[in-house]
Short mmCIF file of C-alpha atoms in Angstrom, two decimals:
data_model
loop_
_atom_site.label_atom_id
_atom_site.label_comp_id
_atom_site.label_asym_id
_atom_site.label_seq_id
_atom_site.Cartn_x
_atom_site.Cartn_y
_atom_site.Cartn_z
CA MET Z 1 49.95 49.25 -74.63
CA THR Z 2 48.16 46.54 -72.82
CA HIS Z 3 44.38 46.88 -73.40
CA PRO Z 4 41.96 47.22 -70.68
CA THR Z 5 40.42 43.77 -71.39
CA THR Z 6 43.63 42.12 -70.26
CA LEU Z 7 45.12 44.34 -68.38
CA TYR Z 8 42.30 44.16 -66.02
CA ALA Z 9 43.23 40.32 -65.94
CA GLN Z 10 45.84 40.55 -65.55
CA ARG Z 11 46.34 43.08 -62.43
CA VAL Z 12 43.28 40.59 -60.81
CA LEU Z 13 45.70 37.48 -60.43
CA SER Z 14 48.90 39.40 -59.64
CA GLY Z 15 46.03 41.07 -55.79
CA ASP Z 16 46.52 44.65 -57.47
CA ILE Z 17 42.86 43.73 -57.83
CA LEU Z 18 41.00 42.05 -54.89
CA ALA Z 19 38.87 39.91 -56.89
CA GLY Z 20 37.09 36.26 -55.62
CA PRO Z 21 37.38 33.09 -56.55
CA TYR Z 22 35.58 33.12 -60.45
CA ILE Z 23 36.90 36.55 -60.69
CA ARG Z 24 40.20 35.22 -60.69
CA LYS Z 25 39.10 32.18 -63.26
CA ALA Z 26 37.61 34.35 -65.81
CA ALA Z 27 41.20 36.57 -65.89
CA GLN Z 28 43.22 33.32 -66.04
CA ARG Z 29 40.24 31.82 -69.02
CA HIS Z 30 41.18 35.30 -70.81
CA LEU Z 31 44.81 35.20 -70.69
CA SER Z 32 45.22 31.00 -71.70
CA ASP Z 33 43.36 31.94 -74.52
CA LEU Z 34 45.00 34.57 -75.82
CA GLN Z 35 48.38 32.07 -74.86
CA ASN Z 36 47.01 28.88 -76.54
CA SER Z 37 44.32 30.56 -79.27
CA ARG Z 38 42.41 27.30 -80.74
CA SER Z 39 39.63 28.74 -83.69
CA PHE Z 40 39.48 32.36 -82.42
CA TYR Z 41 40.83 35.77 -81.62
CA PHE Z 42 41.27 38.52 -79.42
CA ASP Z 43 39.89 41.47 -82.16
CA GLU Z 44 41.84 44.80 -79.61
CA ALA Z 45 40.02 47.39 -82.22
CA ALA Z 46 36.73 45.75 -81.89
CA ALA Z 47 36.41 45.88 -78.54
CA ASN Z 48 37.74 50.04 -78.34
CA HIS Z 49 34.95 50.60 -80.77
CA VAL Z 50 32.32 49.18 -77.75
CA PHE Z 51 34.46 51.32 -75.43
CA ASP Z 52 34.04 54.27 -78.04
CA PHE Z 53 30.72 54.40 -78.15
CA PHE Z 54 30.15 54.35 -74.33
CA GLY Z 55 31.72 57.64 -74.35
CA TYR Z 56 28.77 58.93 -76.56
CA LEU Z 57 26.34 57.48 -73.31
CA ARG Z 58 26.00 59.75 -70.18
CA HIS Z 59 24.68 58.34 -66.72
CA ILE Z 60 20.99 59.38 -65.84
CA LYS Z 61 20.91 58.64 -62.14
CA GLY Z 62 22.46 59.63 -58.94
CA GLU Z 63 25.51 62.00 -58.33
CA TRP Z 64 26.98 61.03 -61.96
CA ALA Z 65 23.21 62.10 -64.41
CA ASN Z 66 24.41 63.71 -67.13
CA LYS Z 67 27.90 63.09 -66.50
CA PRO Z 68 29.14 60.85 -69.31
CA LEU Z 69 29.47 57.44 -68.85
CA GLU Z 70 33.09 56.26 -68.77
CA LEU Z 71 33.91 51.93 -67.94
CA GLU Z 72 35.53 50.99 -64.76
CA PRO Z 73 37.91 48.77 -65.53
CA TRP Z 74 35.58 45.18 -64.86
CA GLN Z 75 33.35 46.90 -66.83
CA LYS Z 76 35.89 47.19 -69.92
CA PHE Z 77 37.31 43.76 -68.85
CA ILE Z 78 32.86 42.26 -69.49
CA VAL Z 79 32.28 44.55 -72.46
CA GLY Z 80 35.86 44.42 -74.14
CA SER Z 81 35.80 39.74 -73.24
CA LEU Z 82 32.25 40.23 -75.15
CA PHE Z 83 32.54 41.74 -78.16
CA GLY Z 84 36.38 41.94 -78.54
CA TRP Z 85 36.67 37.92 -79.04
CA LYS Z 86 35.95 36.14 -82.80
CA ARG Z 87 35.27 33.52 -84.52
CA GLU Z 88 36.94 32.95 -87.58
CA ASP Z 89 35.07 33.73 -89.92
CA GLY Z 90 34.94 37.47 -87.68
CA THR Z 91 31.87 36.67 -86.08
CA ARG Z 92 31.47 36.99 -81.86
CA ARG Z 93 33.29 34.18 -80.34
CA PHE Z 94 30.17 34.72 -77.58
CA ARG Z 95 26.42 33.92 -77.65
CA THR Z 96 26.05 34.07 -73.94
CA ALA Z 97 26.98 35.69 -70.91
CA TYR Z 98 25.97 35.51 -67.43
CA ILE Z 99 26.68 37.96 -65.06
CA GLU Z 100 26.71 38.09 -61.33
CA VAL Z 101 27.60 40.79 -59.06
CA PRO Z 102 25.67 42.21 -56.42
CA ARG Z 103 23.78 45.54 -55.77
CA LYS Z 104 25.14 49.29 -56.59
CA ASN Z 105 27.37 48.33 -58.89
CA GLY Z 106 26.19 49.89 -61.86
CA LYS Z 107 24.43 47.05 -63.50
CA SER Z 108 21.95 48.36 -65.23
CA SER Z 109 24.06 51.17 -66.76
CA LEU Z 110 26.25 48.95 -67.83
CA ILE Z 111 23.80 46.32 -69.47
CA SER Z 112 21.10 49.57 -71.03
CA GLY Z 113 24.89 50.62 -72.97
CA ILE Z 114 25.14 47.01 -74.38
CA GLY Z 115 21.81 47.23 -75.62
CA LEU Z 116 21.97 50.34 -76.53
CA TYR Z 117 25.29 49.37 -79.19
CA LEU Z 118 23.63 46.01 -80.11
CA LEU Z 119 20.96 49.20 -82.21
CA VAL Z 120 23.17 50.93 -82.77
CA ALA Z 121 25.90 50.33 -84.09
CA ASP Z 122 26.98 47.14 -84.55
CA LEU Z 123 26.39 46.98 -88.60
CA GLU Z 124 23.21 44.77 -88.13
CA GLY Z 125 20.43 45.37 -90.40
CA GLY Z 126 17.33 44.55 -88.81
CA ALA Z 127 18.48 44.41 -85.10
CA GLU Z 128 16.04 43.28 -82.89
CA VAL Z 129 17.01 44.38 -79.70
CA TYR Z 130 15.13 43.34 -76.53
CA SER Z 131 15.19 43.55 -72.62
CA ALA Z 132 13.88 41.04 -71.29
CA ALA Z 133 12.02 40.01 -67.75
CA THR Z 134 8.95 38.45 -66.32
CA LYS Z 135 6.28 41.05 -67.44
CA LYS Z 136 6.51 44.30 -69.29
CA ASP Z 137 6.46 45.96 -66.49
CA GLN Z 138 10.44 44.67 -65.06
CA ALA Z 139 11.33 43.95 -68.73
CA LYS Z 140 10.50 48.04 -69.14
CA ILE Z 141 13.39 49.40 -65.92
CA VAL Z 142 16.34 49.08 -68.94
CA PHE Z 143 14.72 49.79 -71.33
CA ASP Z 144 13.56 52.68 -69.80
CA ASP Z 145 16.95 53.33 -68.96
CA ALA Z 146 18.53 52.97 -72.58
CA LYS Z 147 15.77 55.16 -73.70
CA ARG Z 148 17.44 58.20 -71.45
CA MET Z 149 20.82 57.95 -72.16
CA SER Z 150 19.84 57.77 -76.20
CA GLN Z 151 17.74 60.85 -74.83
CA ARG Z 152 20.44 62.61 -73.14
CA SER Z 153 23.36 61.81 -75.73
CA PRO Z 154 23.41 64.72 -78.95
CA PHE Z 155 24.60 62.22 -80.45
CA LEU Z 156 22.04 59.41 -80.60
CA ASN Z 157 19.14 61.39 -80.34
CA LYS Z 158 20.03 62.12 -84.21
CA HIS Z 159 19.99 59.12 -84.32
CA VAL Z 160 17.26 57.01 -82.78
CA SER Z 161 13.71 57.81 -82.53
CA ALA Z 162 12.48 57.37 -79.01
CA VAL Z 163 8.03 56.52 -78.41
CA GLN Z 164 6.32 54.70 -75.21
CA ASN Z 165 7.67 51.48 -75.58
CA ASN Z 166 10.40 51.43 -78.53
CA LEU Z 167 13.55 52.56 -79.54
CA SER Z 168 14.23 52.06 -83.77
CA MET Z 169 17.35 53.18 -86.15
CA GLU Z 170 15.31 54.45 -89.79
CA MET Z 171 18.40 53.13 -91.26
CA THR Z 172 18.76 49.99 -90.01
CA ALA Z 173 15.20 48.54 -89.61
CA SER Z 174 16.69 47.90 -85.93
CA LYS Z 175 13.79 48.63 -82.77
CA PHE Z 176 14.99 48.02 -79.19
CA GLU Z 177 11.59 47.03 -77.07
CA PRO Z 178 10.88 45.44 -73.80
CA LEU Z 179 9.23 42.40 -73.69
CA GLY Z 180 7.66 40.17 -71.12
CA ALA Z 181 6.34 36.81 -70.82
CA ASP Z 182 2.94 38.05 -69.55
CA ALA Z 183 2.66 40.00 -73.15
CA ASP Z 184 0.64 38.20 -75.41
CA SER Z 185 2.52 36.14 -77.31
CA MET Z 186 6.19 35.59 -77.19
CA ASP Z 187 6.88 34.25 -80.58
CA GLY Z 188 8.31 35.35 -84.12
CA LEU Z 189 10.97 36.92 -82.44
CA ASN Z 190 14.59 37.60 -84.70
CA ILE Z 191 16.74 38.07 -81.91
CA HIS Z 192 19.75 39.84 -81.86
CA GLY Z 193 20.31 41.55 -79.02
CA ALA Z 194 18.17 40.07 -74.86
CA LEU Z 195 18.52 41.58 -72.04
CA VAL Z 196 18.01 39.24 -68.86
CA ASP Z 197 18.16 42.12 -65.62
CA GLU Z 198 18.26 40.21 -62.51
CA LEU Z 199 17.52 37.08 -63.48
CA HIS Z 200 17.27 35.64 -60.21
CA ALA Z 201 13.77 36.80 -59.96
CA HIS Z 202 12.57 34.56 -63.05
CA LYS Z 203 10.64 31.58 -61.12
CA THR Z 204 10.58 29.30 -64.81
CA ARG Z 205 12.43 29.03 -67.05
CA LYS Z 206 9.79 30.71 -69.92
CA VAL Z 207 11.34 33.99 -70.40
CA TRP Z 208 15.51 31.97 -71.45
CA ASP Z 209 14.53 29.26 -72.91
CA VAL Z 210 12.69 31.22 -75.45
CA LEU Z 211 14.76 34.14 -75.97
CA GLU Z 212 18.01 31.16 -76.08
CA THR Z 213 15.56 29.62 -79.07
CA ALA Z 214 14.90 32.79 -81.23
CA THR Z 215 18.27 34.04 -81.81
CA GLY Z 216 18.66 30.42 -84.78
CA ALA Z 217 18.82 32.96 -88.13
CA ARG Z 218 20.82 35.83 -86.63
CA THR Z 219 24.97 35.50 -87.23
CA GLN Z 220 26.21 36.81 -84.03
CA PRO Z 221 23.50 36.96 -81.21
CA LEU Z 222 24.16 37.77 -77.74
CA LEU Z 223 22.02 36.50 -74.63
CA ILE Z 224 23.13 38.33 -72.21
CA GLY Z 225 21.72 37.06 -68.00
CA ILE Z 226 22.85 39.51 -65.76
CA THR Z 227 21.62 39.72 -61.83
CA THR Z 228 22.73 39.42 -58.38
CA ALA Z 229 22.75 36.05 -55.79
CA GLY Z 230 19.20 34.64 -56.01
CA PHE Z 231 17.49 31.96 -52.98
CA ASN Z 232 16.35 30.55 -55.04
CA ARG Z 233 18.72 27.06 -55.91
CA TYR Z 234 16.25 25.40 -58.02
CA SER Z 235 15.83 28.49 -60.71
CA ILE Z 236 17.21 28.96 -64.37
CA CYS Z 237 19.06 31.90 -63.12
CA TYR Z 238 21.23 28.63 -60.72
CA GLU Z 239 21.30 26.69 -63.42
CA GLN Z 240 23.45 28.80 -65.38
CA LYS Z 241 25.44 30.15 -62.52
CA GLU Z 242 26.37 26.45 -61.92
CA TYR Z 243 26.84 26.04 -65.84
CA SER Z 244 29.46 28.98 -65.59
CA GLU Z 245 30.81 27.60 -62.32
CA LYS Z 246 32.11 24.52 -64.52
CA ILE Z 247 33.36 26.16 -66.87
CA LEU Z 248 35.69 28.72 -65.22
CA ASN Z 249 36.83 25.41 -63.54
CA ASP Z 250 37.66 24.22 -66.79
CA VAL Z 251 35.03 20.92 -66.47
CA LEU Z 252 33.26 22.00 -69.51
CA ASP Z 253 34.77 23.18 -72.44
CA ASP Z 254 32.07 25.86 -74.30
CA ASP Z 255 33.71 28.57 -75.97
CA SER Z 256 30.66 30.17 -76.84
CA TYR Z 257 29.88 31.01 -73.06
CA PHE Z 258 30.68 34.28 -70.76
CA ALA Z 259 30.85 34.08 -67.10
CA TYR Z 260 31.58 37.37 -64.71
CA MET Z 261 30.49 36.16 -61.21
CA ALA Z 262 31.39 38.58 -58.26
CA GLY Z 263 32.04 36.76 -55.53
CA ILE Z 264 33.61 36.32 -51.97
CA ASP Z 265 36.36 33.04 -50.98
CA GLU Z 266 35.53 30.40 -48.94
CA GLY Z 267 36.68 31.50 -45.09
CA ASP Z 268 36.22 35.34 -46.12
CA THR Z 269 34.19 36.72 -42.94
CA TRP Z 270 31.33 38.96 -43.99
CA ASP Z 271 31.86 42.20 -41.70
CA ASN Z 272 35.13 42.36 -42.97
CA PRO Z 273 36.03 45.32 -45.49
CA LYS Z 274 38.37 43.75 -47.84
CA THR Z 275 35.53 41.41 -48.89
CA TRP Z 276 33.38 44.11 -49.45
CA GLU Z 277 35.71 45.82 -51.54
CA LYS Z 278 36.51 41.65 -53.35
CA ALA Z 279 32.55 41.26 -53.52
CA ASN Z 280 32.08 44.55 -55.57
CA PRO Z 281 33.23 45.82 -58.41
CA ASN Z 282 32.26 49.29 -57.92
CA TYR Z 283 33.62 49.00 -54.30
CA GLY Z 284 34.44 52.87 -53.41
CA ILE Z 285 32.90 54.23 -56.75
CA SER Z 286 29.04 53.57 -56.80
CA VAL Z 287 28.85 50.90 -54.01
CA LYS Z 288 29.99 52.70 -50.71
CA GLN Z 289 31.49 51.52 -46.82
CA ASP Z 290 30.06 53.60 -45.23
CA ASP Z 291 26.20 52.27 -46.47
CA LEU Z 292 28.10 48.31 -45.79
CA GLU Z 293 29.03 49.53 -42.72
CA ARG Z 294 25.09 50.58 -41.71
CA LYS Z 295 24.16 47.01 -43.26
CA VAL Z 296 26.23 45.19 -41.40
CA GLN Z 297 25.13 46.38 -38.18
CA LYS Z 298 21.98 45.63 -38.31
CA ALA Z 299 22.73 42.16 -39.64
CA LYS Z 300 24.77 42.05 -36.31
CA ALA Z 301 21.34 42.96 -34.31
CA MET Z 302 18.79 41.64 -36.84
CA PRO Z 303 20.11 38.12 -37.02
CA ALA Z 304 16.88 37.23 -40.43
CA ALA Z 305 18.84 40.32 -42.31
CA LEU Z 306 22.19 38.42 -42.67
CA ASN Z 307 20.53 36.07 -45.76
CA ASN Z 308 19.88 39.94 -47.29
CA PHE Z 309 23.38 40.71 -46.99
CA LEU Z 310 25.12 37.87 -48.18
CA THR Z 311 23.16 37.49 -51.44
CA LYS Z 312 22.89 41.15 -52.26
CA HIS Z 313 26.00 42.75 -51.47
CA LEU Z 314 28.03 39.97 -50.71
CA ASN Z 315 26.57 37.69 -53.71
CA VAL Z 316 26.30 34.29 -51.67
CA TRP Z 317 23.21 32.53 -52.51
CA THR Z 318 21.22 31.34 -50.03
CA SER Z 319 17.72 29.71 -49.88
CA GLN Z 320 16.05 32.65 -49.19
CA GLU Z 321 15.63 36.45 -47.62
CA GLU Z 322 15.38 35.40 -43.90
CA LYS Z 323 17.42 32.22 -42.70
CA TRP Z 324 15.63 30.55 -39.69
CA ILE Z 325 17.84 26.93 -39.24
CA SER Z 326 21.30 27.19 -41.59
CA ILE Z 327 21.19 23.91 -43.75
CA GLU Z 328 24.57 23.51 -42.82
CA LYS Z 329 23.38 23.06 -38.94
CA TRP Z 330 20.53 21.25 -40.54
CA LYS Z 331 22.40 17.80 -42.33
CA ALA Z 332 25.11 18.27 -39.13
CA SER Z 333 21.85 16.58 -37.51
CA ALA Z 334 21.63 13.58 -40.18
CA GLY Z 335 23.48 10.98 -38.58
CA THR Z 336 21.91 7.50 -39.62
CA VAL Z 337 18.46 6.65 -39.11
CA PRO Z 338 18.45 3.17 -38.02
CA ASN Z 339 15.78 0.81 -37.79
CA THR Z 340 12.29 1.41 -36.63
CA ASP Z 341 10.34 -2.00 -36.79
CA GLY Z 342 7.81 -2.39 -34.22
CA LYS Z 343 8.23 1.30 -32.76
CA PRO Z 344 5.95 3.86 -32.05
CA CYS Z 345 6.05 7.07 -33.79
CA PHE Z 346 3.67 10.11 -33.83
CA MET Z 347 2.77 10.64 -37.67
CA GLY Z 348 2.31 14.42 -39.35
CA LEU Z 349 0.17 14.96 -42.24
CA ASP Z 350 0.45 18.14 -44.28
CA LEU Z 351 -1.64 17.67 -47.60
CA ALA Z 352 -1.62 21.42 -48.77
CA SER Z 353 -3.05 20.97 -52.13
CA LYS Z 354 -4.91 18.80 -54.39
CA THR Z 355 -2.76 19.93 -57.26
CA ASP Z 356 0.07 20.24 -54.44
CA LEU Z 357 3.10 18.55 -53.05
CA THR Z 358 1.42 16.49 -50.00
CA ALA Z 359 3.54 15.40 -46.82
CA ALA Z 360 3.67 12.28 -44.51
CA VAL Z 361 6.17 12.43 -42.15
CA MET Z 362 7.44 9.97 -39.67
CA LEU Z 363 8.86 11.36 -35.84
CA PHE Z 364 9.93 8.42 -33.53
CA PRO Z 365 10.92 9.07 -29.83
CA TRP Z 366 14.30 7.92 -29.32
CA ASP Z 367 17.05 7.51 -26.59
CA ASN Z 368 18.38 10.78 -25.65
CA ASP Z 369 15.37 12.22 -26.20
CA SER Z 370 16.18 12.64 -29.81
CA TYR Z 371 13.63 11.80 -32.84
CA ILE Z 372 14.28 9.46 -35.22
CA VAL Z 373 12.64 11.39 -38.59
CA LYS Z 374 10.90 9.35 -42.26
CA PRO Z 375 8.86 11.07 -44.95
CA HIS Z 376 8.02 10.19 -47.94
CA PHE Z 377 6.24 12.62 -50.82
CA PHE Z 378 3.58 12.55 -52.38
CA ILE Z 379 2.86 14.79 -55.73
CA PRO Z 380 0.69 14.61 -58.99
CA GLU Z 381 2.43 13.14 -62.19
CA GLU Z 382 1.25 16.59 -64.71
CA SER Z 383 2.38 18.67 -61.87
CA MET Z 384 5.73 16.98 -61.52
CA GLN Z 385 6.67 16.90 -64.72
CA GLU Z 386 5.40 20.57 -64.93
CA ALA Z 387 8.23 21.89 -62.50
CA ILE Z 388 10.86 19.20 -63.54
CA GLU Z 389 10.32 21.67 -66.69
CA LYS Z 390 9.58 24.43 -65.51
CA GLN Z 391 11.16 24.83 -62.49
CA SER Z 392 14.10 22.26 -62.73
CA ILE Z 393 13.40 20.36 -59.22
CA PRO Z 394 14.52 17.04 -59.46
CA TYR Z 395 11.25 15.76 -58.91
CA ASP Z 396 11.70 13.31 -61.10
CA VAL Z 397 15.03 11.61 -59.72
CA TRP Z 398 13.54 12.08 -56.24
CA GLU Z 399 10.60 9.37 -58.09
CA ARG Z 400 13.50 6.92 -58.82
CA ASP Z 401 15.07 7.08 -56.05
CA GLY Z 402 11.94 6.28 -53.81
CA TYR Z 403 11.66 9.69 -52.01
CA ILE Z 404 8.35 11.02 -53.29
CA THR Z 405 5.16 9.02 -55.18
CA ALA Z 406 4.00 10.92 -58.42
CA THR Z 407 0.40 10.14 -59.17
CA PRO Z 408 -1.95 9.78 -61.64
CA GLY Z 409 -2.98 13.03 -63.19
CA ASN Z 410 -3.17 16.50 -62.74
CA VAL Z 411 -4.85 16.32 -58.92
CA ILE Z 412 -3.67 14.04 -55.96
CA ASP Z 413 -4.73 10.51 -56.04
CA TYR Z 414 -4.94 9.77 -52.25
CA GLU Z 415 -5.56 6.72 -52.09
CA PHE Z 416 -1.97 6.00 -52.61
CA LEU Z 417 -1.71 8.32 -50.18
CA LYS Z 418 -4.00 5.72 -47.56
CA ALA Z 419 -2.58 2.48 -48.97
CA TYR Z 420 0.75 4.15 -47.96
CA ILE Z 421 -0.05 5.32 -43.91
CA ASN Z 422 -2.21 1.85 -43.51
CA LYS Z 423 1.36 0.13 -44.91
CA MET Z 424 3.04 2.13 -42.72
CA GLY Z 425 0.67 0.73 -39.72
CA THR Z 426 1.65 -2.79 -39.90
CA GLN Z 427 5.28 -1.89 -39.63
CA TYR Z 428 4.91 0.40 -37.11
CA ARG Z 429 2.96 0.90 -34.29
CA ILE Z 430 1.75 4.74 -35.42
CA GLU Z 431 -0.24 6.13 -31.66
CA GLU Z 432 -1.33 9.14 -33.76
CA ILE Z 433 -1.17 10.91 -36.67
CA ALA Z 434 -1.65 14.80 -36.60
CA PHE Z 435 -3.10 16.88 -39.84
CA ASP Z 436 -4.29 20.88 -40.71
CA PRO Z 437 -8.42 19.74 -40.56
CA TRP Z 438 -8.48 22.79 -43.62
CA ASN Z 439 -9.34 20.59 -46.73
CA SER Z 440 -8.50 17.92 -44.78
CA SER Z 441 -12.01 16.29 -43.49
CA GLN Z 442 -12.53 13.03 -45.77
CA ILE Z 443 -9.37 11.24 -46.24
CA ALA Z 444 -9.40 12.12 -41.79
CA VAL Z 445 -12.55 10.09 -41.54
CA ASP Z 446 -11.42 7.93 -44.06
CA LEU Z 447 -8.28 7.35 -42.20
CA GLN Z 448 -10.53 6.86 -38.45
CA ASN Z 449 -11.99 4.50 -40.02
CA ASP Z 450 -9.56 2.42 -41.46
CA GLY Z 451 -8.39 2.10 -37.17
CA HIS Z 452 -6.09 4.94 -37.31
CA LYS Z 453 -6.22 7.92 -34.13
CA MET Z 454 -6.53 11.16 -35.83
CA VAL Z 455 -5.76 14.21 -34.30
CA GLU Z 456 -6.64 17.83 -35.65
CA VAL Z 457 -3.77 20.79 -35.24
CA ARG Z 458 -4.26 24.04 -36.28
CA GLN Z 459 -1.06 25.50 -38.20
CA GLY Z 460 -1.28 29.23 -35.51
CA TYR Z 461 1.04 30.11 -33.18
CA ARG Z 462 -1.21 28.40 -30.21
CA SER Z 463 -1.03 24.90 -31.54
CA LEU Z 464 3.13 25.22 -33.48
CA SER Z 465 4.82 27.23 -31.42
CA GLU Z 466 6.41 24.87 -29.23
CA ALA Z 467 7.04 22.72 -31.62
CA THR Z 468 8.37 25.12 -33.81
CA LYS Z 469 11.33 26.08 -31.23
CA GLU Z 470 11.76 22.15 -30.34
CA LEU Z 471 12.40 21.28 -34.19
CA GLU Z 472 15.10 23.86 -34.00
CA ALA Z 473 16.60 22.59 -30.36
CA LEU Z 474 17.10 19.09 -31.38
CA VAL Z 475 18.62 20.24 -34.85
CA LEU Z 476 21.21 22.29 -33.68
CA SER Z 477 21.72 19.72 -30.50
CA LYS Z 478 21.74 17.05 -33.42
CA ARG Z 479 18.94 14.87 -31.69
CA LEU Z 480 16.81 14.49 -34.60
CA ILE Z 481 18.05 11.96 -37.18
CA HIS Z 482 16.58 12.49 -40.87
CA GLY Z 483 19.26 11.05 -42.56
CA ASP Z 484 18.96 13.86 -44.77
CA HIS Z 485 16.73 12.70 -46.51
CA PRO Z 486 16.58 15.03 -49.98
CA VAL Z 487 13.25 16.04 -50.60
CA LEU Z 488 12.77 17.12 -46.35
CA THR Z 489 15.85 19.02 -46.81
CA TRP Z 490 14.91 20.96 -49.48
CA ASN Z 491 12.08 21.57 -47.92
CA MET Z 492 13.68 22.34 -44.78
CA ASP Z 493 16.30 24.86 -47.18
CA ASN Z 494 13.64 26.81 -48.62
CA LEU Z 495 11.46 26.99 -45.04
CA VAL Z 496 10.94 30.43 -44.07
CA VAL Z 497 9.25 30.86 -40.09
CA THR Z 498 7.17 34.05 -39.02
CA THR Z 499 6.28 35.38 -35.68
CA ASP Z 500 3.59 37.47 -33.49
CA PRO Z 501 3.90 40.77 -31.07
CA ALA Z 502 4.81 37.83 -28.37
CA GLY Z 503 7.63 35.83 -29.31
CA ASN Z 504 5.35 32.63 -30.95
CA ILE Z 505 6.55 31.22 -33.77
CA LYS Z 506 5.32 29.32 -37.08
CA PRO Z 507 6.34 27.97 -40.42
CA ASP Z 508 5.17 30.47 -42.38
CA LYS Z 509 3.77 29.49 -46.48
CA ALA Z 510 3.53 32.91 -48.41
CA LYS Z 511 7.21 33.83 -47.45
CA ALA Z 512 9.04 30.63 -47.97
CA THR Z 513 10.40 31.45 -52.17
CA GLN Z 514 9.24 27.72 -52.73
CA LYS Z 515 7.70 24.28 -50.65
CA ILE Z 516 8.20 23.98 -46.99
CA ASP Z 517 5.76 20.35 -46.75
CA GLY Z 518 7.75 18.21 -45.64
CA ALA Z 519 8.62 20.96 -43.02
CA VAL Z 520 5.39 21.65 -41.87
CA ALA Z 521 4.21 18.34 -41.65
CA MET Z 522 7.25 17.46 -39.68
CA ILE Z 523 6.48 20.17 -36.87
CA THR Z 524 2.93 19.48 -36.95
CA GLY Z 525 3.92 15.67 -35.93
CA LEU Z 526 5.91 17.02 -32.98
CA ALA Z 527 3.32 18.84 -31.40
CA ARG Z 528 1.26 15.90 -30.83
CA ALA Z 529 5.08 14.35 -29.83
CA ILE Z 530 5.55 17.11 -26.98
CA LEU Z 531 2.35 16.05 -25.64
CA HIS Z 532 2.94 12.81 -24.77
CA LYS Z 533 6.31 13.32 -24.03
CA GLN Z 534 4.97 16.02 -21.02
CA ALA Z 535 2.02 13.27 -20.50
CA GLY Z 536 4.53 10.26 -19.82
CA SER Z 537 2.33 8.17 -21.77
CA VAL Z 538 0.30 7.32 -24.33
CA TYR Z 539 -2.89 8.58 -24.30
CA GLU Z 540 -6.25 6.57 -24.90
CA TYR Z 541 -8.16 8.67 -28.13
CA ARG Z 542 -11.19 7.96 -29.35
CA GLY Z 543 -11.73 9.28 -32.91
CA ILE Z 544 -10.82 12.70 -33.78
CA ARG Z 545 -9.99 15.77 -31.80
CA SER Z 546 -9.04 19.28 -31.68
CA PHE Z 547 -5.79 20.52 -30.34
#
């Protein structure tokens, strides 16, 4: 009989199982490797051993609570691949795995069971197995599921001791514990197995890097990241996703890396049940059609809920939960930025924190009620390096290409900003510089003394709502020409707005998962440009005035 791991791959490629593009490619990889074995082979008995182990486990939640845990075909494909593929020396082929499936597809039971197998049945003396997260309380979710599974299994309960934050097996001196980045120390680990649930929630790469470097002393360690899709494209999770795609697309060759990513094809409609089935391998089992129908109706009635549905139920990466302007619409408005030397413009400033990103954005009123946008950004050099290392934000690339200026030290040196603005003042006619008065008094006075017309624009609904709505109209009608400036595009992709009961809107930094400073500066400047347009002439300003 065909082994379940291989049978799943065959059924996916035949169309018998509806699956997205990267599951099809994972299936093809498995079948191709069976035909063209190089330095590894598929050990059916080893895969079956793990299947049999799962038979000792029981579900702990929902309608299946206390029933035997039977692996579904897609789960057998993952487990069979991870434990069945071997190297010539008999050790496991795969050392890292990236698994991306939507919510409610049984990933917690899967990863908890794998953790128990690594603890109990993997024949590793002194095994150290960890469920890991940014905080220990989060890491305990997978651990606690494994603990309850162990306690409800008559077989495991005889051999595994359980205390609050530890599962142990005395005969092999092995342990399974939750591990959080908020622990006093993550040093000294000797990892046999590490399970990172909801990798998309990790804002930095610290946990992943520590786990990856702590496996060197083991003969066949296994590091697993399992997650839904997320919103942050500059995260360790998205980095692993992109790496997985390159492997499955045959761009990279890494025989030690396993990837399984559920999803949909380009052109699939998000409200079609066939699309839901394609994205959810447990569709019709733990993923219920009527539940998705309700969420689709909500997304149709509340467009702000659409991104959450796409990300959490169809595994589509978006930039945030509540999308305001789609990145496709933004890019469609990019156009080609013309020469604006000597032309009048309005500048918006967002100074943010002295340790963070500062934005200066010029808006030039142009033909056909359009605007030309020219931004520039500033960041402390030490903050830039930290963001590159911990969040993989390509500030270094943007600095090299001239889109951002890194100022020496760990706080913004506003002398660089003033020098830039004064230089722009000789090249263009800066009618006004609009700024948020919070924490900006000194630089505003300095720029005023340099001859610039400074206007306060407070960051409330009254000041920003009209400009925020106008920005949306300009983008949708392709009358905001920005040239797809990469830092500003990144900010716009992160932009979240908030709405008051009267329907006024404004940017919301608290809700944004990444920086939106350039977008805020642009809206701040646009608020003054609109007022000038409504007046029909350029006002004569004197000193700092409030708006």
